[in-house]
GROMACS .gro file of C-alpha atoms in nm:
model
  468
    1MET     CA    1  -4.945  11.904  -0.755
    2ASP     CA    2  -4.559  12.038  -0.800
    3ASN     CA    3  -4.472  12.416  -0.726
    4VAL     CA    4  -4.849  12.470  -0.669
    5ASP     CA    5  -4.904  12.468  -0.306
    6ILE     CA    6  -5.263  12.483  -0.155
    7SER     CA    7  -5.139  12.531   0.170
    8THR     CA    8  -5.051  12.890   0.090
    9TYR     CA    9  -5.433  12.941   0.084
   10LYS     CA   10  -5.461  12.907   0.463
   11GLU     CA   11  -5.775  13.141   0.492
   12LEU     CA   12  -5.956  12.890   0.286
   13LEU     CA   13  -5.828  12.570   0.398
   14ASP     CA   14  -6.086  12.533   0.652
   15GLU     CA   15  -6.411  12.628   0.443
   16THR     CA   16  -6.656  12.391   0.366
   17GLU     CA   17  -6.760  12.292   0.009
   18ALA     CA   18  -7.081  12.509   0.050
   19GLU     CA   19  -6.893  12.790   0.211
   20LEU     CA   20  -6.627  12.813  -0.076
   21GLU     CA   21  -6.926  12.792  -0.310
   22GLU     CA   22  -7.097  13.105  -0.128
   23LEU     CA   23  -6.767  13.265  -0.149
   24ILE     CA   24  -6.734  13.247  -0.518
   25SER     CA   25  -7.098  13.331  -0.567
   26THR     CA   26  -7.060  13.682  -0.363
   27THR     CA   27  -6.701  13.793  -0.415
   28ASN     CA   28  -6.613  13.611  -0.780
   29SER     CA   29  -6.289  13.470  -0.563
   30ASN     CA   30  -6.059  13.266  -0.761
   31ASN     CA   31  -5.881  13.160  -0.487
   32ALA     CA   32  -6.199  12.986  -0.336
   33ARG     CA   33  -6.211  12.822  -0.702
   34TYR     CA   34  -5.875  12.719  -0.685
   35VAL     CA   35  -5.906  12.571  -0.346
   36ILE     CA   36  -6.225  12.372  -0.405
   37GLY     CA   37  -6.119  12.267  -0.769
   38VAL     CA   38  -5.794  12.104  -0.600
   39LYS     CA   39  -5.977  11.967  -0.322
   40ALA     CA   40  -6.280  11.802  -0.573
   41ILE     CA   41  -5.978  11.656  -0.792
   42GLU     CA   42  -5.735  11.507  -0.516
   43GLY     CA   43  -6.019  11.395  -0.259
   44ASN     CA   44  -5.765  11.452   0.030
   45ASP     CA   45  -6.015  11.648   0.235
   46LEU     CA   46  -6.324  11.479   0.231
   47GLU     CA   47  -6.524  11.600   0.498
   48MET     CA   48  -6.493  11.962   0.317
   49VAL     CA   49  -6.520  11.863  -0.030
   50LYS     CA   50  -6.646  11.561  -0.170
   51LYS     CA   51  -6.432  11.422  -0.489
   52ASN     CA   52  -6.542  11.504  -0.813
   53VAL     CA   53  -6.283  11.544  -1.069
   54LYS     CA   54  -6.477  11.656  -1.333
   55LYS     CA   55  -6.638  11.940  -1.129
   56GLY     CA   56  -6.287  12.015  -0.964
   57VAL     CA   57  -6.153  12.079  -1.322
   58ALA     CA   58  -6.450  12.291  -1.390
   59TRP     CA   59  -6.375  12.533  -1.107
   60LEU     CA   60  -6.022  12.542  -1.198
   61ARG     CA   61  -6.083  12.590  -1.574
   62GLU     CA   62  -6.337  12.912  -1.453
   63ALA     CA   63  -6.064  13.059  -1.244
   64ALA     CA   64  -5.793  12.982  -1.496
   65SER     CA   65  -6.012  13.200  -1.757
   66ASN     CA   66  -5.964  13.462  -1.492
   67ASP     CA   67  -5.633  13.454  -1.505
   68HIS     CA   68  -5.542  13.280  -1.182
   69ILE     CA   69  -5.205  13.156  -1.224
   70ASP     CA   70  -5.195  12.859  -0.984
   71SER     CA   71  -5.498  12.739  -1.148
   72MET     CA   72  -5.312  12.772  -1.466
   73GLU     CA   73  -5.033  12.580  -1.364
   74TYR     CA   74  -5.198  12.289  -1.155
   75LEU     CA   75  -5.425  12.244  -1.505
   76ALA     CA   76  -5.109  12.212  -1.716
   77TYR     CA   77  -4.963  11.929  -1.526
   78HIS     CA   78  -5.315  11.756  -1.452
   79ASP     CA   79  -5.379  11.802  -1.830
   80ILE     CA   80  -5.074  11.640  -1.926
   81ARG     CA   81  -5.090  11.349  -1.691
   82PHE     CA   82  -5.500  11.287  -1.743
   83GLU     CA   83  -5.631  11.416  -2.067
   84SER     CA   84  -5.633  11.139  -2.310
   85VAL     CA   85  -5.555  11.372  -2.580
   86PRO     CA   86  -5.359  11.676  -2.395
   87ASN     CA   87  -5.426  12.009  -2.563
   88ILE     CA   88  -5.076  12.113  -2.634
   89LYS     CA   89  -5.103  12.439  -2.717
   90ARG     CA   90  -5.353  12.523  -2.424
   91ILE     CA   91  -5.100  12.357  -2.187
   92MET     CA   92  -4.814  12.551  -2.330
   93GLY     CA   93  -5.005  12.910  -2.299
   94TYR     CA   94  -5.073  12.833  -1.968
   95LEU     CA   95  -4.700  12.760  -1.903
   96GLU     CA   96  -4.623  13.048  -2.063
   97THR     CA   97  -4.841  13.295  -1.877
   98VAL     CA   98  -4.732  13.111  -1.546
   99ILE     CA   99  -4.360  13.193  -1.587
  100GLU     CA  100  -4.426  13.544  -1.675
  101LYS     CA  101  -4.586  13.576  -1.325
  102LYS     CA  102  -4.332  13.400  -1.108
  103ASP     CA  103  -4.031  13.167  -1.106
  104SER     CA  104  -4.173  12.792  -1.115
  105THR     CA  105  -3.878  12.574  -1.216
  106ARG     CA  106  -4.155  12.310  -1.285
  107ALA     CA  107  -4.307  12.546  -1.528
  108LEU     CA  108  -4.010  12.626  -1.683
  109THR     CA  109  -3.883  12.296  -1.706
  110THR     CA  110  -4.225  12.140  -1.872
  111LEU     CA  111  -4.223  12.418  -2.127
  112ALA     CA  112  -3.851  12.361  -2.201
  113GLU     CA  113  -3.917  11.988  -2.296
  114PHE     CA  114  -4.239  12.090  -2.481
  115TYR     CA  115  -4.016  12.315  -2.697
  116ILE     CA  116  -3.743  12.069  -2.773
  117ASN     CA  117  -3.969  11.753  -2.821
  118GLN     CA  118  -4.245  11.866  -2.970
  119ARG     CA  119  -4.134  12.126  -3.192
  120LYS     CA  120  -3.793  12.018  -3.331
  121GLU     CA  121  -3.727  12.351  -3.542
  122LYS     CA  122  -3.412  12.565  -3.431
  123LYS     CA  123  -3.636  12.832  -3.306
  124SER     CA  124  -3.800  12.598  -3.061
  125VAL     CA  125  -3.447  12.408  -2.948
  126LEU     CA  126  -3.345  12.759  -2.882
  127ARG     CA  127  -3.652  12.858  -2.688
  128GLY     CA  128  -3.622  12.535  -2.475
  129PHE     CA  129  -3.272  12.580  -2.410
  130GLU     CA  130  -3.322  12.941  -2.281
  131LEU     CA  131  -3.617  12.811  -2.044
  132TYR     CA  132  -3.383  12.526  -1.926
  133LYS     CA  133  -3.121  12.806  -1.844
  134LYS     CA  134  -3.328  12.993  -1.616
  135ALA     CA  135  -3.486  12.714  -1.447
  136ALA     CA  136  -3.090  12.579  -1.387
  137ASP     CA  137  -2.982  12.917  -1.263
  138LEU     CA  138  -3.285  12.891  -0.983
  139GLY     CA  139  -3.088  12.569  -0.873
  140ASP     CA  140  -3.324  12.316  -1.034
  141LEU     CA  141  -3.156  11.942  -1.063
  142ILE     CA  142  -3.354  11.868  -1.405
  143ALA     CA  143  -3.282  12.228  -1.577
  144CYS     CA  144  -2.905  12.187  -1.489
  145TYR     CA  145  -2.857  11.855  -1.614
  146TRP     CA  146  -3.049  11.933  -1.948
  147VAL     CA  147  -2.830  12.271  -1.980
  148GLY     CA  148  -2.543  12.066  -1.956
  149VAL     CA  149  -2.645  11.783  -2.218
  150LEU     CA  150  -2.739  12.059  -2.453
  151LEU     CA  151  -2.411  12.245  -2.420
  152HIS     CA  152  -2.244  11.908  -2.440
  153ARG     CA  153  -2.401  11.863  -2.761
  154GLY     CA  154  -2.443  12.230  -2.933
  155GLN     CA  155  -2.835  12.218  -2.923
  156GLY     CA  156  -2.989  12.533  -2.840
  157ALA     CA  157  -2.636  12.722  -2.790
  158ASP     CA  158  -2.291  12.671  -2.904
  159LYS     CA  159  -2.113  12.366  -2.802
  160ASP     CA  160  -1.913  12.463  -2.459
  161ILE     CA  161  -1.781  12.177  -2.276
  162LYS     CA  162  -1.649  12.357  -2.001
  163GLU     CA  163  -1.966  12.535  -1.942
  164ALA     CA  164  -2.126  12.208  -1.976
  165ILE     CA  165  -1.912  12.038  -1.721
  166LYS     CA  166  -1.999  12.307  -1.462
  167TYR     CA  167  -2.376  12.253  -1.498
  168LEU     CA  168  -2.353  11.870  -1.502
  169GLU     CA  169  -2.135  11.903  -1.174
  170LYS     CA  170  -2.374  12.101  -1.022
  171ALA     CA  171  -2.673  11.845  -1.140
  172SER     CA  172  -2.481  11.579  -0.954
  173GLU     CA  173  -2.414  11.748  -0.648
  174LEU     CA  174  -2.797  11.789  -0.645
  175GLY     CA  175  -2.817  11.413  -0.640
  176ASN     CA  176  -2.898  11.365  -1.014
  177VAL     CA  177  -2.707  11.070  -1.140
  178GLN     CA  178  -2.785  11.105  -1.527
  179ALA     CA  179  -2.572  11.397  -1.469
  180ASP     CA  180  -2.272  11.127  -1.309
  181TYR     CA  181  -2.355  10.943  -1.636
  182GLU     CA  182  -2.305  11.250  -1.903
  183LEU     CA  183  -2.003  11.321  -1.700
  184PHE     CA  184  -1.866  11.003  -1.792
  185ASP     CA  185  -1.925  11.065  -2.132
  186THR     CA  186  -1.787  11.369  -2.150
  187TYR     CA  187  -1.419  11.269  -1.965
  188ALA     CA  188  -1.432  10.924  -2.169
  189ARG     CA  189  -1.482  11.048  -2.503
  190GLU     CA  190  -1.460  11.420  -2.543
  191GLU     CA  191  -1.129  11.530  -2.743
  192GLY     CA  192  -0.934  11.774  -2.481
  193TYR     CA  193  -1.106  11.666  -2.201
  194GLU     CA  194  -1.027  11.304  -2.195
  195ASP     CA  195  -0.973  11.191  -1.823
  196HIS     CA  196  -1.047  10.796  -1.803
  197PRO     CA  197  -1.011  10.799  -1.418
  198LYS     CA  198  -1.223  11.062  -1.360
  199ALA     CA  199  -1.487  10.941  -1.613
  200TYR     CA  200  -1.463  10.604  -1.455
  201ASN     CA  201  -1.511  10.719  -1.117
  202TYR     CA  202  -1.858  10.914  -1.216
  203PHE     CA  203  -1.976  10.587  -1.400
  204CYS     CA  204  -1.908  10.385  -1.091
  205ASP     CA  205  -2.090  10.657  -0.854
  206ALA     CA  206  -2.421  10.641  -1.104
  207ILE     CA  207  -2.385  10.217  -1.115
  208GLU     CA  208  -2.419  10.263  -0.716
  209ASN     CA  209  -2.706  10.499  -0.727
  210SER     CA  210  -2.946  10.324  -0.931
  211TYR     CA  211  -2.806  10.370  -1.274
  212THR     CA  212  -2.830  10.050  -1.429
  213SER     CA  213  -2.629  10.041  -1.752
  214PHE     CA  214  -2.406   9.766  -1.539
  215GLN     CA  215  -2.274   9.622  -1.893
  216GLU     CA  216  -2.168   9.926  -2.014
  217LEU     CA  217  -1.951  10.006  -1.726
  218GLN     CA  218  -1.768   9.633  -1.750
  219ASP     CA  219  -1.697   9.674  -2.122
  220TYR     CA  220  -1.539  10.050  -2.082
  221PHE     CA  221  -1.322   9.901  -1.814
  222LYS     CA  222  -1.229   9.605  -2.030
  223LYS     CA  223  -1.162   9.862  -2.313
  224ASN     CA  224  -0.923  10.070  -2.079
  225ILE     CA  225  -0.764   9.846  -1.831
  226ASP     CA  226  -0.422   9.952  -1.841
  227VAL     CA  227  -0.547  10.305  -1.735
  228LEU     CA  228  -0.820  10.189  -1.491
  229LYS     CA  229  -0.710   9.871  -1.315
  230GLY     CA  230  -0.509  10.085  -1.068
  231GLU     CA  231  -0.826  10.326  -1.032
  232PHE     CA  232  -1.031  10.031  -0.939
  233LEU     CA  233  -0.784   9.873  -0.698
  234LYS     CA  234  -0.763  10.229  -0.531
  235ARG     CA  235  -1.135  10.284  -0.510
  236LYS     CA  236  -1.169   9.939  -0.338
  237HIS     CA  237  -0.875   9.978  -0.102
  238ASN     CA  238  -0.706   9.683  -0.279
  239GLU     CA  239  -0.394   9.894  -0.403
  240ASP     CA  240  -0.142   9.629  -0.242
  241LEU     CA  241  -0.326   9.326  -0.381
  242LYS     CA  242  -0.069   9.128  -0.569
  243ILE     CA  243  -0.246   9.058  -0.917
  244ASP     CA  244  -0.034   8.893  -1.178
  245SER     CA  245  -0.280   8.942  -1.468
  246ASP     CA  246  -0.529   9.154  -1.631
  247GLU     CA  247  -0.743   8.842  -1.648
  248GLU     CA  248  -0.756   8.834  -1.258
  249ILE     CA  249  -0.832   9.213  -1.244
  250LEU     CA  250  -1.133   9.175  -1.477
  251ASN     CA  251  -1.255   8.905  -1.285
  252LEU     CA  252  -1.248   9.100  -0.990
  253HIS     CA  253  -1.425   9.402  -1.157
  254ASP     CA  254  -1.684   9.172  -1.292
  255ALA     CA  255  -1.759   9.038  -0.970
  256TYR     CA  256  -1.801   9.378  -0.828
  257ILE     CA  257  -2.056   9.476  -1.140
  258THR     CA  258  -2.245   9.123  -1.100
  259GLU     CA  259  -2.284   9.209  -0.740
  260HIS     CA  260  -2.432   9.528  -0.762
  261MET     CA  261  -2.673   9.426  -1.044
  262ASN     CA  262  -2.815   9.120  -0.863
  263LYS     CA  263  -2.835   9.295  -0.551
  264PHE     CA  264  -3.050   9.586  -0.748
  265SER     CA  265  -3.252   9.314  -0.933
  266ASN     CA  266  -3.320   9.131  -0.597
  267ALA     CA  267  -3.382   9.421  -0.420
  268MET     CA  268  -3.660   9.580  -0.725
  269ARG     CA  269  -3.820   9.207  -0.741
  270LYS     CA  270  -3.866   9.221  -0.351
  271ASP     CA  271  -4.028   9.568  -0.390
  272GLN     CA  272  -4.243   9.460  -0.666
  273LEU     CA  273  -4.352   9.186  -0.475
  274TYR     CA  274  -4.438   9.408  -0.179
  275LYS     CA  275  -4.609   9.647  -0.413
  276ARG     CA  276  -4.359   9.950  -0.266
  277ALA     CA  277  -4.270  10.283  -0.419
  278PRO     CA  278  -3.963  10.177  -0.648
  279ALA     CA  279  -4.166   9.891  -0.846
  280TYR     CA  280  -4.381  10.185  -0.997
  281MET     CA  281  -4.063  10.380  -1.068
  282ASN     CA  282  -3.987  10.366  -1.447
  283ASP     CA  283  -3.599  10.475  -1.562
  284GLY     CA  284  -3.743  10.844  -1.552
  285LEU     CA  285  -3.754  10.831  -1.193
  286ILE     CA  286  -3.545  10.563  -1.052
  287TRP     CA  287  -3.241  10.713  -1.088
  288MET     CA  288  -3.372  11.042  -0.872
  289MET     CA  289  -3.371  10.804  -0.575
  290LYS     CA  290  -3.023  10.978  -0.504
  291VAL     CA  291  -3.188  11.273  -0.449
  292LEU     CA  292  -3.376  11.139  -0.188
  293LYS     CA  293  -3.089  10.998  -0.041
  294ASN     CA  294  -2.905  11.295   0.002
  295TYR     CA  295  -3.221  11.449   0.149
  296MET     CA  296  -3.261  11.207   0.442
  297LEU     CA  297  -2.878  11.213   0.493
  298ASP     CA  298  -2.846  11.599   0.504
  299THR     CA  299  -3.179  11.705   0.595
  300VAL     CA  300  -3.436  11.445   0.750
  301LEU     CA  301  -3.196  11.325   0.997
  302ARG     CA  302  -3.181  11.695   1.133
  303TYR     CA  303  -3.592  11.699   1.167
  304ASP     CA  304  -3.745  11.664   1.529
  305HIS     CA  305  -4.033  11.377   1.583
  306LYS     CA  306  -4.320  11.503   1.399
  307ASP     CA  307  -4.114  11.639   1.103
  308PHE     CA  308  -3.959  11.327   1.069
  309LEU     CA  309  -4.294  11.154   1.074
  310ASP     CA  310  -4.448  11.383   0.803
  311ALA     CA  311  -4.140  11.325   0.596
  312VAL     CA  312  -4.140  10.972   0.609
  313GLU     CA  313  -4.496  10.954   0.503
  314SER     CA  314  -4.506  11.252   0.247
  315ASP     CA  315  -4.134  11.289   0.125
  316ILE     CA  316  -3.914  10.957   0.143
  317PRO     CA  317  -4.158  10.659   0.087
  318PRO     CA  318  -3.955  10.524  -0.206
  319LEU     CA  319  -3.668  10.484   0.039
  320ILE     CA  320  -3.872  10.283   0.254
  321SER     CA  321  -3.790  10.015   0.027
  322GLU     CA  322  -3.549   9.726  -0.031
  323VAL     CA  323  -3.422   9.950  -0.324
  324GLY     CA  324  -3.373  10.222  -0.039
  325VAL     CA  325  -3.179   9.961   0.198
  326TRP     CA  326  -2.951   9.862  -0.110
  327LEU     CA  327  -2.889  10.244  -0.184
  328PHE     CA  328  -2.761  10.309   0.167
  329GLU     CA  329  -2.570   9.970   0.185
  330ASN     CA  330  -2.372  10.097  -0.124
  331GLU     CA  331  -2.333  10.455   0.049
  332VAL     CA  332  -2.191  10.287   0.377
  333GLU     CA  333  -1.946  10.079   0.166
  334ARG     CA  334  -1.855  10.414  -0.071
  335GLN     CA  335  -1.819  10.625   0.228
  336LYS     CA  336  -1.573  10.315   0.397
  337GLU     CA  337  -1.348  10.357   0.069
  338LEU     CA  338  -1.301  10.704   0.098
  339GLY     CA  339  -1.255  10.717   0.465
  340ASP     CA  340  -1.499  10.919   0.608
  341LYS     CA  341  -1.600  10.787   0.929
  342GLU     CA  342  -1.879  11.040   1.006
  343ALA     CA  343  -2.018  10.992   0.707
  344VAL     CA  344  -2.043  10.626   0.733
  345LYS     CA  345  -2.220  10.679   1.051
  346LYS     CA  346  -2.481  10.887   0.901
  347ALA     CA  347  -2.547  10.626   0.646
  348ARG     CA  348  -2.578  10.335   0.872
  349THR     CA  349  -2.783  10.547   1.065
  350CYS     CA  350  -3.026  10.607   0.779
  351LEU     CA  351  -2.968  10.227   0.704
  352GLU     CA  352  -3.111  10.121   1.041
  353ILE     CA  353  -3.429  10.345   1.039
  354ILE     CA  354  -3.508  10.190   0.684
  355LYS     CA  355  -3.441   9.845   0.815
  356LYS     CA  356  -3.664   9.918   1.129
  357ILE     CA  357  -3.942  10.070   0.935
  358LEU     CA  358  -3.941   9.774   0.694
  359LYS     CA  359  -3.972   9.522   0.971
  360ASP     CA  360  -4.176   9.681   1.228
  361GLY     CA  361  -4.332   9.960   1.042
  362ILE     CA  362  -4.364  10.369   1.083
  363GLU     CA  363  -4.543  10.277   1.393
  364TYR     CA  364  -4.235  10.194   1.590
  365PHE     CA  365  -4.140  10.540   1.575
  366THR     CA  366  -4.479  10.686   1.693
  367LYS     CA  367  -4.305  10.710   2.044
  368GLU     CA  368  -4.064  10.997   2.032
  369GLY     CA  369  -3.806  10.797   2.266
  370LYS     CA  370  -3.742  10.530   1.993
  371TYR     CA  371  -3.688  10.806   1.724
  372HIS     CA  372  -3.429  10.972   1.964
  373LEU     CA  373  -3.265  10.667   2.039
  374MET     CA  374  -3.195  10.550   1.698
  375ASN     CA  375  -3.120  10.859   1.538
  376ARG     CA  376  -2.789  10.986   1.656
  377TYR     CA  377  -2.836  11.320   1.478
  378SER     CA  378  -3.213  11.414   1.617
  379PRO     CA  379  -3.235  11.749   1.749
  380LYS     CA  380  -3.231  11.616   2.106
  381LYS     CA  381  -2.838  11.507   2.031
  382CYS     CA  382  -2.742  11.766   1.798
  383LYS     CA  383  -2.953  12.075   1.884
  384ASP     CA  384  -2.725  12.313   1.706
  385GLU     CA  385  -2.797  12.138   1.369
  386GLN     CA  386  -3.189  12.107   1.385
  387LYS     CA  387  -3.391  12.172   1.097
  388LYS     CA  388  -3.745  12.254   1.038
  389ARG     CA  389  -3.922  12.087   0.744
  390GLU     CA  390  -4.125  12.411   0.678
  391GLU     CA  391  -3.825  12.609   0.624
  392VAL     CA  392  -3.674  12.341   0.389
  393GLN     CA  393  -3.671  12.433   0.033
  394PHE     CA  394  -3.635  12.104  -0.119
  395LYS     CA  395  -3.945  11.936  -0.216
  396PRO     CA  396  -3.985  11.563  -0.360
  397GLU     CA  397  -4.223  11.696  -0.655
  398TYR     CA  398  -4.074  11.420  -0.868
  399PHE     CA  399  -4.237  11.121  -0.654
  400LYS     CA  400  -4.554  11.304  -0.546
  401GLN     CA  401  -4.727  11.133  -0.852
  402LEU     CA  402  -4.610  10.771  -0.701
  403GLU     CA  403  -4.925  10.730  -0.494
  404LYS     CA  404  -5.186  10.793  -0.768
  405MET     CA  405  -4.938  10.600  -1.031
  406GLU     CA  406  -4.966  10.267  -0.790
  407GLU     CA  407  -5.363  10.299  -0.790
  408GLU     CA  408  -5.358  10.329  -1.190
  409SER     CA  409  -5.152  10.031  -1.213
  410LYS     CA  410  -5.301   9.814  -0.981
  411THR     CA  411  -5.546   9.578  -1.154
  412GLN     CA  412  -5.795   9.436  -0.921
  413ALA     CA  413  -5.584   9.095  -0.898
  414GLU     CA  414  -5.273   9.296  -0.773
  415ARG     CA  415  -5.492   9.471  -0.497
  416ASP     CA  416  -5.610   9.093  -0.381
  417ALA     CA  417  -5.225   9.014  -0.383
  418ALA     CA  418  -5.152   9.291  -0.130
  419LEU     CA  419  -5.340   9.095   0.115
  420LYS     CA  420  -5.074   9.001   0.392
  421CYS     CA  421  -5.071   8.752   0.656
  422SER     CA  422  -5.138   8.938   0.981
  423TYR     CA  423  -4.861   8.748   1.144
  424CYS     CA  424  -4.555   8.731   0.916
  425GLY     CA  425  -4.672   8.989   0.689
  426CYS     CA  426  -4.604   8.801   0.353
  427PRO     CA  427  -4.844   8.878   0.096
  428GLU     CA  428  -5.107   8.688  -0.087
  429GLY     CA  429  -4.978   8.489  -0.391
  430SER     CA  430  -5.087   8.180  -0.591
  431ILE     CA  431  -5.168   8.039  -0.251
  432LYS     CA  432  -5.495   8.222  -0.120
  433HIS     CA  433  -5.430   8.347   0.249
  434LYS     CA  434  -5.689   8.191   0.503
  435LEU     CA  435  -5.985   8.411   0.691
  436CYS     CA  436  -5.992   8.354   1.060
  437SER     CA  437  -6.297   8.168   1.076
  438ALA     CA  438  -6.397   8.322   1.403
  439CYS     CA  439  -6.352   8.725   1.339
  440LYS     CA  440  -6.345   8.708   0.996
  441LYS     CA  441  -6.100   9.010   0.997
  442VAL     CA  442  -5.754   8.890   0.950
  443TYR     CA  443  -5.585   8.675   0.736
  444TYR     CA  444  -5.301   8.388   0.740
  445CYS     CA  445  -5.077   8.204   0.519
  446SER     CA  446  -5.024   7.936   0.699
  447ALA     CA  447  -5.207   7.699   0.973
  448GLU     CA  448  -4.854   7.771   1.165
  449CYS     CA  449  -4.864   8.143   1.134
  450GLN     CA  450  -5.239   8.138   1.257
  451LYS     CA  451  -5.111   7.962   1.577
  452GLN     CA  452  -4.846   8.152   1.674
  453HIS     CA  453  -5.071   8.501   1.607
  454TRP     CA  454  -5.356   8.323   1.836
  455LYS     CA  455  -5.082   8.306   2.114
  456ALA     CA  456  -4.905   8.599   2.046
  457THR     CA  457  -5.195   8.868   2.026
  458HIS     CA  458  -5.483   8.724   1.858
  459LYS     CA  459  -5.674   8.558   2.128
  460LYS     CA  460  -5.710   8.844   2.307
  461GLU     CA  461  -5.825   9.021   2.032
  462CYS     CA  462  -6.031   8.790   1.819
  463LYS     CA  463  -6.374   8.862   2.046
  464LEU     CA  464  -6.343   9.224   2.038
  465LEU     CA  465  -6.305   9.222   1.645
  466ARG     CA  466  -6.618   8.976   1.607
  467LYS     CA  467  -6.831   9.234   1.780
  468LYS     CA  468  -6.703   9.512   1.498
   0.00000   0.00000   0.00000
């Protein structure tokens, strides 16, 4: 769970379930209760601890009753997600205790959300703002956004547009696309701060980073075309284009919006077809793809081979998708518009890596030489720019739950549909894949794929697979 890192309990991670229980019985160790509880719930270390959610929760409740802070925080997030009727009072009690003891931005923002949304009275909204403010000052991108929104609207604090812009700009820098939209709204409509070109550019940035209010942007442009037509042409490097009428400008702009909308929709459909992470991201997560995009550009490219493989597997799975391709294609075009050749080069490097993984799998990069060959920014080529994953503060906490969300969302039919052709990789649809009659281990979507795979590799593999 986010902000509750079991890896900090290094001295207990290699203990078996029986050894941890013995430690609890002899020393009354709450740390052991926490480790065994988390492992039993998550089931990611079955050699040491068997998966048993009910038992894991019981261990954590016991530790929490003894004021074990990490157990309280873990249980708060677990109860929110998995309890059929979450005990709000208990959850808020856990979180209040956590924030008294440590600076957990997620605990602060979660508790703030409860105060603002669960309890509507003025005192609760003031408390919610106070909690968001503390998390924002610790650099949390969710909190920066909400402090900006609340200051903009005068909720929980006096309305202060100048201060709201400061927090929203910070959230935007961190990758919060909702902040881009809020800045658009501020500069488009707030008396005394109106700046239509600035508003327009924030809205365009939001659209190009997975904020999906496509028609609203077109309507805003049409309404303010006299002020914005030059900005649009400048953004697209068409300042010298000779256009006789506003209607032609509108048509060009409509084509720009429609292209982004269609490409995003097509990318999402493909990811839904192949059961990739973006297909399971609701509106509360999809806009945060920009966070991962920035992380890959600024940090992942600087990792050594091992850290890169870990990041692809654990940190940025949503980027390894058609939506990720769409995002980096937009980044390439935007940096071209800005004339930043180095930024174009970095975005293209990310784009090439994602496309290669989609085509050949992460296995392609298991050979270190291939990684360094494709990554122009790896430590081998830019020694002074190396970053170590264990030292990086960023944690992709908002995406950790995707794997579980995927499993929870898939019906048995969807699992069946996840079967892929062993030659071309296409998933099973309405036409069922055929099983190899000899080894009964691999599937094919067509006789042609079976023939091609037989010639390529399966002729040698089939006998070995039959023996398994």
